[in-house]
XYZ file of C-alpha atoms in Angstrom:
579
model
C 0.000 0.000 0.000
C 1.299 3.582 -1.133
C 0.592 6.834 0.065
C -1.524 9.231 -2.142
C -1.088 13.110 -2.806
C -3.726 14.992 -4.438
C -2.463 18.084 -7.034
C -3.658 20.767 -8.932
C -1.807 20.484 -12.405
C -3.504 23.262 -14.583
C -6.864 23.168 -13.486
C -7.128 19.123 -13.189
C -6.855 17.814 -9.871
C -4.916 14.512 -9.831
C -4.565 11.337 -7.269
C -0.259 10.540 -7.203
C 1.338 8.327 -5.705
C 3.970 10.420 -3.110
C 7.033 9.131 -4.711
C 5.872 10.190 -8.169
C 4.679 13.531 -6.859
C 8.205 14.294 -5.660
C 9.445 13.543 -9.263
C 6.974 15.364 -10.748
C 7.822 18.034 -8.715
C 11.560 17.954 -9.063
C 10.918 18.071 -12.914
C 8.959 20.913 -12.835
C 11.273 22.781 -10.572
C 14.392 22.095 -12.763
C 12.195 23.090 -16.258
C 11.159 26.869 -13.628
C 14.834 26.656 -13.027
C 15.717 26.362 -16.738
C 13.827 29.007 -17.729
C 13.642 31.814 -15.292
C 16.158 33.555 -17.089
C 13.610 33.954 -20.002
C 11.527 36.616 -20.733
C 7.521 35.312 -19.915
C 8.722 32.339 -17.328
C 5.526 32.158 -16.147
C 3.762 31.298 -19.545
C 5.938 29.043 -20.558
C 5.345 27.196 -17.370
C 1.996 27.352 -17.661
C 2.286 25.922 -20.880
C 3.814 23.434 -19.753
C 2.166 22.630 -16.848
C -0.847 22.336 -19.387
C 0.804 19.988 -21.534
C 1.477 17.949 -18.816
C -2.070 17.387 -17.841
C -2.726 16.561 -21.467
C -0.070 13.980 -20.985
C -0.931 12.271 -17.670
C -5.148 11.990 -18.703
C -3.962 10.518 -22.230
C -1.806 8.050 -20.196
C -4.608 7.387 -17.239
C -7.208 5.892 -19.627
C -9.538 5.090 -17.157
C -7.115 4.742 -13.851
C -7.380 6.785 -11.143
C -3.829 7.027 -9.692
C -0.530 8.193 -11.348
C 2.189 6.211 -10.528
C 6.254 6.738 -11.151
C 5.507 4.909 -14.848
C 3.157 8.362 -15.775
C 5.867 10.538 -14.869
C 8.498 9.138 -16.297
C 6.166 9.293 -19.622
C 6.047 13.115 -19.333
C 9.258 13.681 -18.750
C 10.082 11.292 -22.102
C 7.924 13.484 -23.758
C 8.913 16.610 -23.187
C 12.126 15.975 -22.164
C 14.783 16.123 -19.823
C 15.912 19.946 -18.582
C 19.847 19.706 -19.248
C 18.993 17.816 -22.713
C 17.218 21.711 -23.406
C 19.677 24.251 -24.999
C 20.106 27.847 -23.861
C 19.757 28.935 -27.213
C 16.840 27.022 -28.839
C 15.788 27.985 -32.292
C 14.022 30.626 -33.504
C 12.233 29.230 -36.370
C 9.246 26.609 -36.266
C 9.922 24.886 -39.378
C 13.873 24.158 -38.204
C 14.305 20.789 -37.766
C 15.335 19.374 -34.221
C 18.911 18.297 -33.968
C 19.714 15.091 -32.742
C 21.720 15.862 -29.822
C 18.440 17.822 -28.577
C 16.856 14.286 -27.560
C 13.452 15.831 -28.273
C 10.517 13.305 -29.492
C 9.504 12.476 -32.893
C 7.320 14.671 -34.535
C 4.370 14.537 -33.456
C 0.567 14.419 -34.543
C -1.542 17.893 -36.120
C -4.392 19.515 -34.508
C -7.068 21.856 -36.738
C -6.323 25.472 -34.890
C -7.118 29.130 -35.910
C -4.034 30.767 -35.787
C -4.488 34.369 -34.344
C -0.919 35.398 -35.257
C -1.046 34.598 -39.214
C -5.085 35.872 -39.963
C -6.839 38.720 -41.693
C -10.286 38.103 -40.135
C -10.490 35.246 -37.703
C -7.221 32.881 -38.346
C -9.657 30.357 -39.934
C -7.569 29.647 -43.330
C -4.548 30.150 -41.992
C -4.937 27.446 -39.740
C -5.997 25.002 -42.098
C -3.244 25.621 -44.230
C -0.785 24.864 -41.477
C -2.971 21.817 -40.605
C -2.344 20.239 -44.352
C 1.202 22.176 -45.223
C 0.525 24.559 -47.649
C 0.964 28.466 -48.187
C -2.298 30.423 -46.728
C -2.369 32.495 -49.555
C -3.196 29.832 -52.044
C -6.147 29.151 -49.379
C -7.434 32.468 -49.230
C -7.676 33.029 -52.889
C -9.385 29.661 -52.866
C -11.602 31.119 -50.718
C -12.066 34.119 -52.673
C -13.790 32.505 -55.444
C -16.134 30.475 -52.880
C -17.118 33.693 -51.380
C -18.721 35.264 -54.648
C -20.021 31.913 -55.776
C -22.513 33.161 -52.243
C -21.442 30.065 -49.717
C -17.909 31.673 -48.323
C -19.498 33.337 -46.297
C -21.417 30.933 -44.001
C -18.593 28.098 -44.133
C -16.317 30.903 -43.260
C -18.508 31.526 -39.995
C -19.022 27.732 -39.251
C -15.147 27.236 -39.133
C -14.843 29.772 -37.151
C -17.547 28.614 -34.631
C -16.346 25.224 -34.078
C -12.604 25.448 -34.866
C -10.449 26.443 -31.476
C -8.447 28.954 -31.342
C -4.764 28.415 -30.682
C -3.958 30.506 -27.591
C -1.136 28.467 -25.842
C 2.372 27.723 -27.692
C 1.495 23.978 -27.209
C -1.349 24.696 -29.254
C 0.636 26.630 -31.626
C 2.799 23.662 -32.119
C 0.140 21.051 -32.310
C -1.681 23.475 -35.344
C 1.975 22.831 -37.428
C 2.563 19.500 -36.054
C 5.688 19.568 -33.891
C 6.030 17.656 -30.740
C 5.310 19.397 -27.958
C 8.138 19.373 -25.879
C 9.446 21.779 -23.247
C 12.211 23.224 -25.392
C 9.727 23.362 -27.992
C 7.108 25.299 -25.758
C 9.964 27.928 -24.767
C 10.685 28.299 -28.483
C 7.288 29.090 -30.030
C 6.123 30.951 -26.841
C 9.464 33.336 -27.757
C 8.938 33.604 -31.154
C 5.344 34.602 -30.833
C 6.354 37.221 -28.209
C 9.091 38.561 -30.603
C 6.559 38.768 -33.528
C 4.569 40.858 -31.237
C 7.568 43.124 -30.407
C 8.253 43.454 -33.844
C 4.871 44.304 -35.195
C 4.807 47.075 -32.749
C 8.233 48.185 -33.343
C 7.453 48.628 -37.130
C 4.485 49.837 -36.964
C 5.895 52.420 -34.418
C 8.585 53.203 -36.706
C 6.151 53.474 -39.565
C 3.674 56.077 -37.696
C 7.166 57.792 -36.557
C 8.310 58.439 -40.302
C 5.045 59.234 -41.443
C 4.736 61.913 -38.550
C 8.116 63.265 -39.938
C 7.065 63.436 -43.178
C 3.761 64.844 -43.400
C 2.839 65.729 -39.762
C 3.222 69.407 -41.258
C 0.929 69.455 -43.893
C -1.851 67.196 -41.516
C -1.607 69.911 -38.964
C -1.934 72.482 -41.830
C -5.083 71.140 -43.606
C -7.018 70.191 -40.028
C -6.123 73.853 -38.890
C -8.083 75.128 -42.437
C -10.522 72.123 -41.669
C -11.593 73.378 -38.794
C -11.063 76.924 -39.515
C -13.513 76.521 -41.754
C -15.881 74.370 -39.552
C -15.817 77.096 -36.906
C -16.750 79.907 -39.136
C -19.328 77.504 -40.789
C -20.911 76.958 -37.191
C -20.410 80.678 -36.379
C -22.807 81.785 -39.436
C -24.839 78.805 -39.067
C -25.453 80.364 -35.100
C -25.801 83.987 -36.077
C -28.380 83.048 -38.946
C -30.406 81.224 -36.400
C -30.436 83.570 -34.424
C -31.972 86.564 -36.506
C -34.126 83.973 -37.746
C -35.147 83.808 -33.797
C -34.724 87.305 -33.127
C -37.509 87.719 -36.007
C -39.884 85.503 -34.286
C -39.472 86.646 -31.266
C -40.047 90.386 -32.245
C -43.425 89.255 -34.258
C -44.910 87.170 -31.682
C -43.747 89.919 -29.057
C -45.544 92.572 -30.634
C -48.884 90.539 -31.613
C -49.369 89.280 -27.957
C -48.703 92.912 -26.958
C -51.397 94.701 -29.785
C -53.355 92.238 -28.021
C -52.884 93.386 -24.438
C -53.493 96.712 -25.297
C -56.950 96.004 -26.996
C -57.715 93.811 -23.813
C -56.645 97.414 -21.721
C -58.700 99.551 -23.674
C -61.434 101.401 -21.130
C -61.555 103.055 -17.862
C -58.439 102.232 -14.853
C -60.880 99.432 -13.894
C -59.926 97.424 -16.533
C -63.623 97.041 -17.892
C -63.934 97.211 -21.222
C -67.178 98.702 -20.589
C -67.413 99.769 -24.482
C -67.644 96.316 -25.952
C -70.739 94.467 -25.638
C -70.427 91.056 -26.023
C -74.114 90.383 -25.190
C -77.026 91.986 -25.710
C -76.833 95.153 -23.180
C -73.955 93.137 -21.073
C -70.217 94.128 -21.199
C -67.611 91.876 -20.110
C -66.846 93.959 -17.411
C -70.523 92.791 -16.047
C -70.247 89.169 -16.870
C -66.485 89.554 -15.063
C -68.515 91.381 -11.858
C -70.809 88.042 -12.078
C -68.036 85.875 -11.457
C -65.605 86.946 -9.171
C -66.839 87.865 -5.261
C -65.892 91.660 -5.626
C -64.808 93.964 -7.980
C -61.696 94.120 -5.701
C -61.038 90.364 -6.462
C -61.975 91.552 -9.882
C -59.486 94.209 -10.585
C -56.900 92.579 -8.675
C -57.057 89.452 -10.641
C -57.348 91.433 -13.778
C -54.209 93.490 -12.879
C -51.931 90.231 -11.722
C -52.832 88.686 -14.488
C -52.219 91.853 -16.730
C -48.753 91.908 -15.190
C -48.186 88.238 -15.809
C -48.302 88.646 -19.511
C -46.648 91.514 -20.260
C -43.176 91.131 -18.778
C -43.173 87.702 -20.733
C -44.448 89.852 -23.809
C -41.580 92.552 -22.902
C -38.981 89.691 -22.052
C -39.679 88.592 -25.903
C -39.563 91.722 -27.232
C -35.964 92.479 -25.734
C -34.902 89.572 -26.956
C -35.977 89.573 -30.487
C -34.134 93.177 -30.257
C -30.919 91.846 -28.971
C -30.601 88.930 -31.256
C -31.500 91.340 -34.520
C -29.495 94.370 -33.088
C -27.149 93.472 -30.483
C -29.147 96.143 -28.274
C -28.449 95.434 -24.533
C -30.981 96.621 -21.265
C -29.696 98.239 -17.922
C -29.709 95.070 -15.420
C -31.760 97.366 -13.094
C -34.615 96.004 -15.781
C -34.433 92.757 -15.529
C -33.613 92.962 -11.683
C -37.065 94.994 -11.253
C -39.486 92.947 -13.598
C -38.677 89.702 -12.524
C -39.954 90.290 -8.385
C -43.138 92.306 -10.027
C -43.601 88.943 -12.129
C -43.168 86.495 -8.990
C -45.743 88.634 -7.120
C -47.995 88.708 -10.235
C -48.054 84.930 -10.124
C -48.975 84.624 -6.265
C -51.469 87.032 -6.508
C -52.945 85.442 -9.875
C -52.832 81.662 -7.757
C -54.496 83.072 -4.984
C -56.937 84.763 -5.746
C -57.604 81.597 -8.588
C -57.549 79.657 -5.157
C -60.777 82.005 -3.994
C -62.624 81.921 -6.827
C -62.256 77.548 -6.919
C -63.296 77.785 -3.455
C -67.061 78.874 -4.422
C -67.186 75.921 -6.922
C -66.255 73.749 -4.599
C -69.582 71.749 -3.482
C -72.248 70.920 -6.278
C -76.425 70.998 -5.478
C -79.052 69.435 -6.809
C -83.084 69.950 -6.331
C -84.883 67.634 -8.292
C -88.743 67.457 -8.338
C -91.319 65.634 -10.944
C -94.378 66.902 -11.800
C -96.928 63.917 -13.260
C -98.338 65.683 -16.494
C -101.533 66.489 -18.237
C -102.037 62.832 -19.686
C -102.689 63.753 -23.732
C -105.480 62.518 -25.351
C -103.816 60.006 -27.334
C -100.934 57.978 -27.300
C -98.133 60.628 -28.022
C -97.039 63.736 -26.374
C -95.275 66.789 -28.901
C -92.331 68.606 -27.598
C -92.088 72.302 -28.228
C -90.287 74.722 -26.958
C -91.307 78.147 -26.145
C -90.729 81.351 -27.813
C -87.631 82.691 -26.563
C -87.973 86.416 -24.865
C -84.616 86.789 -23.814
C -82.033 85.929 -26.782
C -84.007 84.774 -30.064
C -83.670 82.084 -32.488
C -80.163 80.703 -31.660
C -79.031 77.374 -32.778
C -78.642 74.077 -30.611
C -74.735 74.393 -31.026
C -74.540 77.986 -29.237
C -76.940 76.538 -26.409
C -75.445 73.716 -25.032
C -71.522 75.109 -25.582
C -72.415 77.836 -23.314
C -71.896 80.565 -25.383
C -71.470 84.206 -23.783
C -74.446 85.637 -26.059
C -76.744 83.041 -24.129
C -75.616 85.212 -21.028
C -77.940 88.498 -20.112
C -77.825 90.408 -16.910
C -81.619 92.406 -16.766
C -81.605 94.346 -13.755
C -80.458 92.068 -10.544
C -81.597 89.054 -12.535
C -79.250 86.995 -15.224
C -80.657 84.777 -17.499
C -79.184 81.929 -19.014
C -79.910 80.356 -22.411
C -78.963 76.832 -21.966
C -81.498 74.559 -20.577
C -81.708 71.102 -22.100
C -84.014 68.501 -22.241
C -83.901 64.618 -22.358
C -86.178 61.613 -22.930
C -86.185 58.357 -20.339
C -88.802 55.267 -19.774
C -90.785 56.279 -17.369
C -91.634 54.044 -13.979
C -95.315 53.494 -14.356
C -98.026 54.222 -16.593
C -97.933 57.797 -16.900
C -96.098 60.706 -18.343
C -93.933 62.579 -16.257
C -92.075 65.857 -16.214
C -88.181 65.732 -14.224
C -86.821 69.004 -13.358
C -83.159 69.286 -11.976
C -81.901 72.411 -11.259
C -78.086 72.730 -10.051
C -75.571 75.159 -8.537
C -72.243 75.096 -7.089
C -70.963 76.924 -3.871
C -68.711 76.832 -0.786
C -70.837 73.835 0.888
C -73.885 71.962 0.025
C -75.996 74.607 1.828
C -74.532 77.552 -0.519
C -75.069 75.254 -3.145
C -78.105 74.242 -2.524
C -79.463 77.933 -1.779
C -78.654 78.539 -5.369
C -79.941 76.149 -6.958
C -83.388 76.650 -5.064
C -83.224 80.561 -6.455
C -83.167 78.909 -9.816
C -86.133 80.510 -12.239
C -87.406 78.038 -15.158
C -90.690 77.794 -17.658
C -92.505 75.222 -18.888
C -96.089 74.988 -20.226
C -98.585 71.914 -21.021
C -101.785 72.740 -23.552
C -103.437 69.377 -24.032
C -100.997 66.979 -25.413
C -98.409 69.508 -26.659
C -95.587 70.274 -23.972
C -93.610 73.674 -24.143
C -90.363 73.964 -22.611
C -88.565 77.022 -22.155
C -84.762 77.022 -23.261
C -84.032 79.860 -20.464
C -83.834 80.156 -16.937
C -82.800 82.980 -14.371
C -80.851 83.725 -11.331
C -81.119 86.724 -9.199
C -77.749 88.630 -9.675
C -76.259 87.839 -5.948
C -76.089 84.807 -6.438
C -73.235 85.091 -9.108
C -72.558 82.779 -11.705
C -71.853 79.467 -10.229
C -72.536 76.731 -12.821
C -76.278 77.215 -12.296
C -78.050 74.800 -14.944
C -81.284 73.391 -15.665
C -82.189 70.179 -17.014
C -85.561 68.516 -18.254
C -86.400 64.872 -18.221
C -89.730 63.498 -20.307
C -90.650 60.321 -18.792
C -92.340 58.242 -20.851
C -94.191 55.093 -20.334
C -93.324 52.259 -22.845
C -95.707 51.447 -25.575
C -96.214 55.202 -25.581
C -94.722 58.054 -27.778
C -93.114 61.363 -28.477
C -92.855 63.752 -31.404
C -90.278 66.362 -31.449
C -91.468 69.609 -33.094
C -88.749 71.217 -34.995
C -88.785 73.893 -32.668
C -87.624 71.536 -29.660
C -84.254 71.339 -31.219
C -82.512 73.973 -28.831
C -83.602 72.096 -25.899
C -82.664 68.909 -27.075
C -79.755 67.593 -25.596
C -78.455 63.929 -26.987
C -81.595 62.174 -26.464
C -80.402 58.437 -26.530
C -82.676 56.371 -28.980
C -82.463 52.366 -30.165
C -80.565 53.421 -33.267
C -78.304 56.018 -32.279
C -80.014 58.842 -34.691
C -78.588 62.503 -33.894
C -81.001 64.934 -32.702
C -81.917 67.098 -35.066
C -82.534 63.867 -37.202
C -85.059 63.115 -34.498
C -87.141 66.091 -35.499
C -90.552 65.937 -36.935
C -90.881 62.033 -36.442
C -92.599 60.345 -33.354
C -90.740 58.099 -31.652
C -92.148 55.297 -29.326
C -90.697 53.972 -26.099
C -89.607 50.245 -25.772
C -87.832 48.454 -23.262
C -84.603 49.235 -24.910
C -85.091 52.937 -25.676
C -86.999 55.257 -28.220
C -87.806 53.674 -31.535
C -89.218 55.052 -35.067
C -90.140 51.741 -35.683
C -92.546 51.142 -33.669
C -95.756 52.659 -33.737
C -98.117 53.663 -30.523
C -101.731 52.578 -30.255
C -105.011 53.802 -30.653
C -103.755 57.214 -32.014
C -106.481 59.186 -33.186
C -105.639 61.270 -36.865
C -107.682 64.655 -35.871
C -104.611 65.323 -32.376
C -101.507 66.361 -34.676
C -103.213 69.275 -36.595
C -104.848 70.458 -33.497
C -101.530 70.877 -32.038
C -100.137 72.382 -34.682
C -102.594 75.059 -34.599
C -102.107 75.970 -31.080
C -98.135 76.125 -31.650
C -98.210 78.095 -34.848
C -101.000 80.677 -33.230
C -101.992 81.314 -36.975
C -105.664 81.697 -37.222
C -107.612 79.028 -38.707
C -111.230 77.369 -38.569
C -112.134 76.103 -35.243
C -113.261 72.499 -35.131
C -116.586 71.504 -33.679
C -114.548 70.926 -30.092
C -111.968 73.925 -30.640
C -109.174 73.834 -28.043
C -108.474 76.544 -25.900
C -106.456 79.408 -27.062
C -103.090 80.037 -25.601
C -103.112 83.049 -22.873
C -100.136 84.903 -22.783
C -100.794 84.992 -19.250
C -99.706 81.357 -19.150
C -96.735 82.007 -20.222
C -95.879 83.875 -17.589
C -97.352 81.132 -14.904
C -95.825 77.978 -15.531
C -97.990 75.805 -13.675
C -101.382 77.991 -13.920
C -103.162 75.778 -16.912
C -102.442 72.874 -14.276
C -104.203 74.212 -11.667
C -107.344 75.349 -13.559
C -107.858 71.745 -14.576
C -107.915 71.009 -11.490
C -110.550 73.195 -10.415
């Protein structure tokens, strides 16, 4: 029984026997000692070292222990350290002497040879695997490349063929045995190819430095001479093109600041009406809490404006001109600005504070039930701001905005069609306001003024309502609901259409296509499809009479004439019925 070491030998751990170990190591410290007067000791040990591995796993086959017999195989191979000359050769195709007791040649290995390549060391490696000049290769290859396959078989080769990055494999690629004095002799003359490359190519950049270093520095001085001025221009162009723009918008924002200025110190523009009888001035009075708040705001935000306006305007100047302010100007305008902007943000902050809560006071009033199936939609005659198109209702428009006395009117009201819950038609009224709480809000909203009318089975709803004046504008609106009861109808007059307000229907048909039809409620919605029953012929004209107030033959039943008086009482028709 023998004692066992375990060792490291470049990378691969190995079981040897102790005896063996100690030659192994007594090798290896004679080949250190060989070489440490050579310039990259360490690689070439390393190389070595590597080879050695090689060596002792071809020799193992299968065993687990080296013994003295693996050894002594090594160091056959690669040779003894006083059979290895001082002064090996320099060239890898010189034949070994005899006296240099190295092994037989030995067997090739495919490599790519990174010292002899112009892309990847592919070809030149398989020329040095079958002995023949790479450039014969590479011209080979030349021809395979435009027949359109060089390319990939270039890439495979260089995929699965290794590269050659030790001197061992250096010397397998070109078939020599790999032997220590061997190793030491490719490993220096791939270091002295390096130092020569570098050297000449040194030298080469040296001489060419010498010889037209002059003239470079000459033509990159005029090169970017002429860059600089180039970028110069380029710079100044842009910026009189800048300076232009600046100056133009500059001046039209300021025209546009003085128009907004023209009037009295309140800032009022009391002499253009923008309504009929109401300035802006009135509608801004409406709005804010005070006229304080008013002519604060309206000054801040004056200010906020035009030291932009004269900040562009100074600087379409400079760029054009070269014209430079005092620094008092800019050191002045730009605190006046900062304060502008607080002010402007809180009083803003105020004036959100009143729109804070929203208010709603609903209430449904069960209608007239018509004679027949269908009730027609009207709208009343409008008092207050005319004929005026369903577009300039519902986007709030400031000519649907009157102040009369303490009262402001509004010419937005809408109306909409739902089922209704039981049997009966139905009239929902929401009004709503906005304040600083619900009770504010709610306040308003009560104070809301609104007109509607029934005459038999025709339904007038007015497209105004009114606020008193105190209570400011706070998002006041009102909105009708019809409810009707399905298998029941509605017809739209063509005077309805300002009220109307996206009345949902089965087949999504816009309002004002809606108009002049009668549409029938369903489970699903209104529908032109479907026709109510039991509606008598002689209703419709009737109706039409009464809405048109043009005189015409009374019928043998004639319906009672409109009062104007009942225009003024919403609910007064109602009440006489009653009675």
């Amino acid at each position: 029984m023998k004692k066992t070491l375990t060792a490291n030998i470049s990378g691969t751990v190995f079981h040897v026997e102790e005896d063996a170990y100690e030659a192994l190591q007594r090798y290896l410290a004679a080949l250190r000692a060989q070489f440490s007067g050579s310039e990259g000791c360490d690689e070439i040990m390393a190389d070595i070292e590597a080879r050695v591995a090689e060596l002792l796993q071809e020799r193992l086959d299968g065993r687990q222990v080296v013994t003295t017999a693996e050894v002594d195989h090594v160091i056959g191979v690669l040779g003894k350290p006083e059979d290895i000359s001082e002064e090996a050769g320099t060239f890898v195709d010189e034949e070994p002497s005899p006296a240099s007791g190295s092994a037989p040649r030995g067997s090739k290995r495919l490599f790519r040879d990174p010292d002899d390549r112009w892309v990847g060391g592919v070809l030149s490696g398989v020329a040095a695997y079958f002995g023949f000049d790479p450039l014969i290769l590479r011209l080979i290859y030349l021809a395979f490349l435009f027949l359109g396959f060089g390319f990939i078989l270039y890439v495979i080769l260089w995929i699965v063929v290794p590269k050659a990055t030790t001197a061992a494999d250096r010397l397998q690629m070109r078939g020599e045995p790999v032997t220590a004095e061997n190793i030491k002799r490719a490993f220096e003359e791939g270091a002295g190819r390096v130092k020569e490359g570098a050297q000449s190519a040194a030298s080469d950049l040296n001489d060419l430095g010498r010889r037209h270093g002059p003239q470079v520095r000459s033509k990159a001085d005029d090169f970017f001479g002429f860059l600089g001025q180039a970028i110069i221009l380029l710079v100044k162009a842009i910026g009189k093109i800048l300076g232009v723009v600046l100056l133009v918008v500059g001046a039209t924002l300021l025209v546009v600041l003085l128009m907004a200025l023209v009037g009295r110190f309140s800032f009022a523009w009391d002499a253009l009406d923008l309504t009929d009888g109401t300035t802006l001035h009135d509608l801004a009075l409406l709005i804010f809490n005070s006229p304080a708040q008013f002519t604060w705001t309206w000054i801040a935000a004056t200010l906020a404006v035009l030291i932009p306006v004269v900040g562009l305007l100074y600087g379409g100047i400079h760029l054009l001109f070269g014209l430079k302010a005092p620094k008092w100007v800019g050191i002045s305008l730009a605190p006046i600005w900062f304060a502008a902007i607080i002010v402007l943000s809180w009083q803003g902050v105020l004036l959100a504070n009143d729109f804070s809560d929203r208010e709603t006071r609903r209430e449904v009033v069960t209608l007239q039930q018509p004679t027949g199936q269908v009730l027609y939609l009207d709208a009343l005659p409008d008092p207050h701001f005319g004929p005026v198109n369903a577009r300039q209702r519902h986007g709030g428009d400031l000519e649907l905005m009157k102040l009369d006395g303490e009262v402001v009117y509004l010419g937005w009201a809408d109306m909409d069609v739902e089922q209704s819950p039981d049997s009966l038609f139905h009239l929902r009224i929401e009004r709503q306001a906005r304040g600083t709480g619900i009770k504010s809000a709610g306040r308003r909203a009560g104070a809301i003024q609104h007109d509607w009318e029934q005459v038999d089975s025709m339904l007038y709803l007015a497209p105004w309502f009114s606020f008193p004046k105190e209570d400011r504008f706070r998002a006041q609106d009102v909105h009708f609901t019809v409810l009707v009861p399905i298998g029941k109808a509605v017809h739209f007059e063509p005077g309805v259409e300002p009220v109307m307000y996206d009345v949902e229907n089965v087949t999504d048909t816009w309002d004002r296509d809606m108009l002049g039809r009668t549409w029938t409620m369903t489970s699903g919605g209104l529908s032109a499809d479907v026709r109510p029953e039991d509606v008598p012929d002689d209703i419709r004209p009737i109706h039409r009479k009464i809405r048109s107030e043009e005189p015409a033959e009374a019928p043998e039943q004639e319906a009672p004439a409109r009062d104007p008086v009942v225009l003024a009482m919403p609910n007064l028709w109602e009440q006489l019925m009653r009675i």
